[in-house]
Amino acid sequence: MLSVVHHPAYRAEIPEGHRFPMGKYSALARVLLREGIVREGGFIEPDVASFDLVTAAHAPDYVQAVFDANLSREAERRIGLPMTPSVSLRARAATAGTLLAARLALANGIACNTAGGSHHAARDYGAGFCTFNDVAVAAAVLLAEGAVDRILVVDCDVHQGDGTAFIFENDPRVFTFSMHGEKNYPVRRAASDLDIDLPDRMEDEDYLAVLEDTLPGLLSRTRPDLVFYNAGVDPHRDDRLGRLALTDEGLARRDAYVIETCLRQGRPVTGVIGGGYDHDVERLARRHAHLHRAAAAAIRRPGR
Ligand SMILES: [Zn+2]
């Protein structure tokens, strides 16, 4: 079975009608159970991240302010979520979840979180619905432990992974790759190790061709001990914030392609869900489940 990390605290309490689709985390867990990707009682639950863990990639003052649910109005506005104890706990749970999924990926070849991919969070601030950069924390912890020497971040969320790029801009051990809508948030970009800007309304075939032209060479060149794959579903044509025009089939093919290509080269993969914005939370959860379906199919393949 695929290892899937989930924590009930991923779904924080925020005001009814808030534009962030918080319900998608619990809805995704239900989809995975319904489809038999995870057995009843089969989710792996992390302990929420400690202060020391989160400071592997974030400034202590910022981490403390989030832990205390005591951010300035301006810092809160930049994140776009009210920094309550529930939202603070969610950030700690998701961060621990991605680290746990990464450890499971190192052991089993692949593992997924049902949250994560908070790629706009930088060292001393959060932004764009991202409080702690879970992938950056997990990468920094595993590097510090000596569990891995080289990491590749493959960020296919439709927005640039600016926070991750900022955090690792001077760290040659982490290669950051982001492919995203050229006209999308954030306006002020960081420099990833590789950025690919995609034009508005790009469709499946063109999108997949870019990925197929890029990923195999990138894996051979960087030879990562671990890949973090941000499978944001906001490139979907119906996404409220996306600007691209992928179909569900296109997203499913993308996820299968990334996972298979990494595994074929012997590179373990940690899947995180990234962004996705749809008023219909159930439909959105089914869309995020493409990642877990692809990962479950990969693990069932003979020889693994
Ligand atoms: Zn996004």
Coordinates of C-alpha atoms and ligand atoms in Angstrom, one line a residue:
M1 CA 0.0 0.0 0.0
L2 CA 1.0 3.6 -0.5
S3 CA 2.1 5.4 2.6
V4 CA -0.2 8.5 3.0
V5 CA 0.3 11.0 5.8
H6 CA -2.7 12.8 7.1
H7 CA -3.6 14.8 10.2
P8 CA -7.1 16.0 11.2
A9 CA -5.6 19.4 12.0
Y10 CA -4.9 20.0 8.3
R11 CA -8.4 21.4 8.2
A12 CA -8.3 24.5 10.4
E13 CA -11.2 26.5 11.6
I14 CA -11.5 29.7 9.5
P15 CA -14.5 31.9 9.0
E16 CA -17.4 30.5 6.9
G17 CA -17.1 31.7 3.3
H18 CA -13.4 32.5 3.5
R19 CA -11.9 32.3 0.0
F20 CA -9.4 29.6 1.0
P21 CA -11.0 26.2 0.4
M22 CA -10.0 24.7 3.8
G23 CA -12.5 21.9 3.5
K24 CA -10.5 20.2 0.8
Y25 CA -8.1 18.5 3.3
S26 CA -10.8 16.4 5.0
A27 CA -12.6 15.9 1.7
L28 CA -9.4 14.5 0.2
A29 CA -9.0 12.1 3.0
R30 CA -12.5 10.8 2.4
V31 CA -11.8 10.4 -1.3
L32 CA -8.7 8.3 -0.6
L33 CA -10.6 6.1 1.8
R34 CA -13.6 5.8 -0.6
E35 CA -11.3 4.8 -3.5
G36 CA -9.4 2.3 -1.4
I37 CA -6.1 4.1 -1.8
V38 CA -5.9 4.2 2.0
R39 CA -7.5 1.6 4.2
E40 CA -9.9 2.6 7.0
G41 CA -7.6 3.6 9.9
G42 CA -4.6 3.5 7.5
F43 CA -3.5 7.1 7.4
I44 CA -0.1 7.8 9.1
E45 CA -0.5 10.7 11.5
P46 CA 2.5 12.9 12.3
D47 CA 3.2 14.6 15.6
V48 CA 2.9 18.3 15.1
A49 CA 6.2 20.0 14.4
S50 CA 8.2 21.4 17.3
F51 CA 9.8 24.9 17.4
D52 CA 13.3 23.4 16.8
L53 CA 12.1 21.5 13.8
V54 CA 10.5 24.5 12.1
T55 CA 13.5 26.7 12.7
A56 CA 15.5 24.4 10.4
A57 CA 14.2 26.7 7.6
H58 CA 12.5 29.6 9.3
A59 CA 13.6 32.6 11.5
P60 CA 13.0 31.9 15.2
D61 CA 11.1 35.2 15.7
Y62 CA 8.7 34.4 12.9
V63 CA 8.2 30.8 14.1
Q64 CA 7.6 32.0 17.7
A65 CA 5.0 34.5 16.5
V66 CA 3.1 31.8 14.6
F67 CA 3.3 29.4 17.5
D68 CA 1.9 32.1 19.7
A69 CA -0.8 32.9 17.1
N70 CA 0.4 36.5 17.5
L71 CA 1.4 37.9 14.1
S72 CA 1.2 41.5 13.1
R73 CA -1.8 42.5 11.1
E74 CA 0.4 43.1 8.1
A75 CA 2.1 39.7 8.4
E76 CA -1.3 38.0 8.7
R77 CA -2.6 39.9 5.6
R78 CA 0.4 38.7 3.6
I79 CA -0.5 35.1 4.4
G80 CA -4.2 35.7 3.8
L81 CA -5.4 33.5 6.7
P82 CA -6.3 34.7 10.2
M83 CA -3.5 33.5 12.4
T84 CA -5.5 31.7 15.1
P85 CA -4.4 28.8 17.3
S86 CA -6.1 26.5 14.8
V87 CA -4.4 27.9 11.8
S88 CA -1.1 27.8 13.6
L89 CA -1.6 24.2 14.6
R90 CA -2.4 23.4 11.0
A91 CA 0.9 24.8 9.8
R92 CA 2.8 22.7 12.3
A93 CA 0.9 19.6 11.4
A94 CA 1.4 20.0 7.7
T95 CA 5.1 20.7 8.1
A96 CA 5.6 17.6 10.2
G97 CA 3.5 15.6 7.7
T98 CA 5.8 16.5 4.8
L99 CA 8.8 15.5 6.8
L100 CA 7.2 12.2 7.8
A101 CA 6.2 11.6 4.2
A102 CA 9.8 12.3 3.1
R103 CA 11.1 9.7 5.6
L104 CA 8.6 7.2 4.3
A105 CA 9.6 8.0 0.7
L106 CA 13.3 7.3 1.6
A107 CA 12.3 4.0 3.1
N108 CA 9.7 2.9 0.4
G109 CA 10.5 4.8 -2.7
I110 CA 7.3 7.0 -2.6
A111 CA 5.0 8.5 0.0
C112 CA 2.5 11.4 -0.1
N113 CA 1.1 13.9 2.3
T114 CA -2.6 15.1 2.1
A115 CA -1.4 18.7 2.6
G116 CA 1.9 20.5 2.0
G117 CA 3.5 22.5 -0.8
S118 CA 3.3 25.8 1.1
H119 CA 5.9 27.2 -1.3
H120 CA 5.3 30.9 -0.9
A121 CA 6.6 30.9 2.7
A122 CA 10.1 32.3 3.0
R123 CA 12.5 32.3 5.9
D124 CA 11.0 35.1 8.0
Y125 CA 7.4 35.5 6.6
G126 CA 4.5 33.6 5.2
A127 CA 2.6 34.6 2.1
G128 CA -0.2 33.4 -0.3
F129 CA -1.9 31.1 2.1
C130 CA 1.4 29.6 3.1
T131 CA 2.6 29.8 6.8
F132 CA 5.6 27.4 7.0
N133 CA 7.4 26.1 4.0
D134 CA 6.9 22.4 4.8
V135 CA 9.1 21.2 1.9
A136 CA 11.9 23.6 2.9
V137 CA 11.8 22.4 6.5
A138 CA 11.8 18.8 5.6
A139 CA 14.7 19.3 3.2
A140 CA 16.7 21.2 5.7
V141 CA 16.1 18.7 8.4
L142 CA 17.1 15.7 6.3
L143 CA 20.2 17.5 5.0
A144 CA 21.2 18.4 8.5
E145 CA 20.8 14.8 9.7
G146 CA 22.9 13.5 6.8
A147 CA 20.0 11.4 5.6
V148 CA 20.4 12.9 2.1
D149 CA 23.1 15.0 0.3
R150 CA 21.1 16.3 -2.7
I151 CA 17.5 17.3 -3.1
L152 CA 15.5 18.2 -6.1
V153 CA 12.2 20.2 -5.8
V154 CA 9.9 19.7 -8.7
D155 CA 7.2 22.4 -8.3
C156 CA 4.3 22.1 -10.8
D157 CA 1.9 24.3 -8.8
V158 CA 0.8 27.1 -11.2
H159 CA 2.4 29.7 -9.0
Q160 CA 6.1 30.2 -8.7
G161 CA 7.8 28.5 -5.7
D162 CA 9.3 31.7 -4.6
G163 CA 9.6 31.0 -0.9
T164 CA 11.5 27.7 -1.6
A165 CA 13.8 29.5 -4.1
F166 CA 14.6 32.2 -1.5
I167 CA 15.3 29.8 1.3
F168 CA 17.7 27.7 -0.8
E169 CA 19.1 30.4 -3.1
N170 CA 22.6 29.9 -1.6
D171 CA 22.4 26.2 -1.0
P172 CA 23.8 24.1 -3.8
R173 CA 22.5 20.9 -2.2
V174 CA 18.9 21.8 -3.1
F175 CA 18.0 22.3 -6.7
T176 CA 14.7 24.2 -7.1
F177 CA 12.7 23.8 -10.3
S178 CA 9.4 25.6 -10.8
M179 CA 7.1 25.7 -13.8
H180 CA 4.3 28.2 -13.5
G181 CA 2.0 30.6 -15.3
E182 CA 4.1 33.6 -16.3
K183 CA 1.4 36.1 -15.5
N184 CA 0.5 34.6 -12.2
Y185 CA 1.2 35.5 -8.5
P186 CA 3.7 36.3 -7.1
V187 CA 4.5 39.5 -9.0
R188 CA 7.9 39.8 -7.5
R189 CA 9.7 36.6 -8.4
A190 CA 12.6 34.8 -6.7
A191 CA 15.2 33.0 -8.9
S192 CA 14.7 29.3 -8.7
D193 CA 17.6 27.2 -10.0
L194 CA 15.4 26.6 -13.0
D195 CA 12.2 28.6 -13.8
I196 CA 9.9 27.9 -16.7
D197 CA 7.2 30.5 -17.5
L198 CA 4.1 29.1 -19.1
P199 CA 1.7 31.2 -21.3
D200 CA -1.9 31.8 -20.3
R201 CA -4.4 29.1 -21.4
M202 CA -1.7 26.5 -22.0
E203 CA -3.3 23.1 -22.6
D204 CA -2.4 19.5 -21.8
E205 CA -0.2 18.5 -24.7
D206 CA 2.0 21.6 -24.7
Y207 CA 2.3 21.5 -20.9
L208 CA 3.3 17.8 -20.8
A209 CA 5.8 18.4 -23.7
V210 CA 7.6 21.0 -21.5
L211 CA 7.8 18.6 -18.6
E212 CA 9.0 15.8 -20.8
D213 CA 11.7 18.0 -22.3
T214 CA 12.9 19.0 -18.9
L215 CA 12.5 16.4 -16.1
P216 CA 14.6 13.5 -17.3
G217 CA 17.7 15.6 -18.0
L218 CA 17.2 17.5 -14.7
L219 CA 17.2 14.2 -12.8
S220 CA 20.3 12.9 -14.5
R221 CA 22.1 16.2 -13.9
T222 CA 21.2 16.7 -10.3
R223 CA 21.1 13.0 -9.2
P224 CA 19.0 13.8 -6.1
D225 CA 18.7 11.4 -3.1
L226 CA 15.1 12.6 -2.8
V227 CA 12.6 14.5 -4.9
F228 CA 9.9 16.7 -3.5
Y229 CA 7.0 16.9 -6.0
N230 CA 4.5 19.8 -5.5
A231 CA 1.5 18.5 -7.4
G232 CA -0.6 21.7 -7.2
V233 CA -3.8 21.3 -9.2
D234 CA -4.2 25.0 -10.0
P235 CA -3.1 24.6 -13.6
H236 CA -6.6 23.2 -14.1
R237 CA -8.8 25.0 -16.6
D238 CA -11.5 25.6 -14.0
D239 CA -9.2 26.8 -11.3
R240 CA -10.1 30.3 -10.0
L241 CA -6.5 31.4 -9.8
G242 CA -4.8 29.4 -12.4
R243 CA -4.8 31.0 -15.9
L244 CA -3.8 27.7 -17.6
A245 CA -6.1 25.2 -19.2
L246 CA -5.2 21.7 -18.2
T247 CA -7.9 19.0 -17.9
D248 CA -8.2 16.5 -15.2
E249 CA -6.8 13.9 -17.6
G250 CA -3.8 16.2 -18.2
L251 CA -3.2 16.6 -14.5
A252 CA -3.4 12.8 -14.0
R253 CA -0.9 12.2 -16.8
R254 CA 1.4 14.9 -15.3
D255 CA 1.4 13.3 -11.9
A256 CA 2.0 9.8 -13.3
Y257 CA 4.8 11.0 -15.6
V258 CA 6.7 12.8 -12.8
I259 CA 6.4 9.9 -10.4
E260 CA 7.3 7.2 -12.9
T261 CA 10.2 9.2 -14.3
C262 CA 11.7 9.8 -10.9
L263 CA 11.2 6.2 -9.8
R264 CA 12.6 4.8 -13.0
Q265 CA 15.8 6.7 -12.3
G266 CA 15.8 5.3 -8.7
R267 CA 14.9 8.7 -7.2
P268 CA 12.5 8.5 -4.2
V269 CA 9.6 10.9 -4.4
T270 CA 7.7 12.8 -1.7
G271 CA 4.3 14.0 -3.0
V272 CA 2.7 17.2 -1.6
I273 CA -0.6 18.5 -2.8
G274 CA 0.1 22.3 -3.3
G275 CA -2.6 24.7 -4.4
G276 CA -6.0 24.2 -5.9
Y277 CA -8.9 26.7 -5.9
D278 CA -12.4 25.6 -6.8
H279 CA -15.7 26.6 -5.1
D280 CA -16.7 23.0 -5.2
V281 CA -14.6 21.4 -2.5
E282 CA -15.6 17.8 -3.4
R283 CA -14.6 18.3 -7.0
L284 CA -11.3 19.9 -5.8
A285 CA -10.5 17.0 -3.5
R286 CA -11.0 14.5 -6.3
R287 CA -8.6 16.6 -8.4
H288 CA -5.9 16.6 -5.7
A289 CA -6.3 12.8 -5.4
H290 CA -4.7 12.4 -8.9
L291 CA -1.4 12.6 -7.1
H292 CA -2.3 9.7 -4.7
R293 CA -3.8 7.6 -7.5
A294 CA -0.6 8.0 -9.5
A295 CA 1.6 7.2 -6.5
A296 CA -0.6 4.1 -5.6
A297 CA -0.4 2.9 -9.2
A298 CA 3.4 3.3 -9.2
I299 CA 3.8 1.3 -6.0
R300 CA 1.7 -1.5 -7.3
R301 CA 3.8 -1.9 -10.4
P302 CA 5.7 -5.2 -10.6
G303 CA 9.3 -5.0 -9.4
R304 CA 8.5 -2.4 -6.7
Ligands
ZN1 ZN -0.6 27.7 -6.5

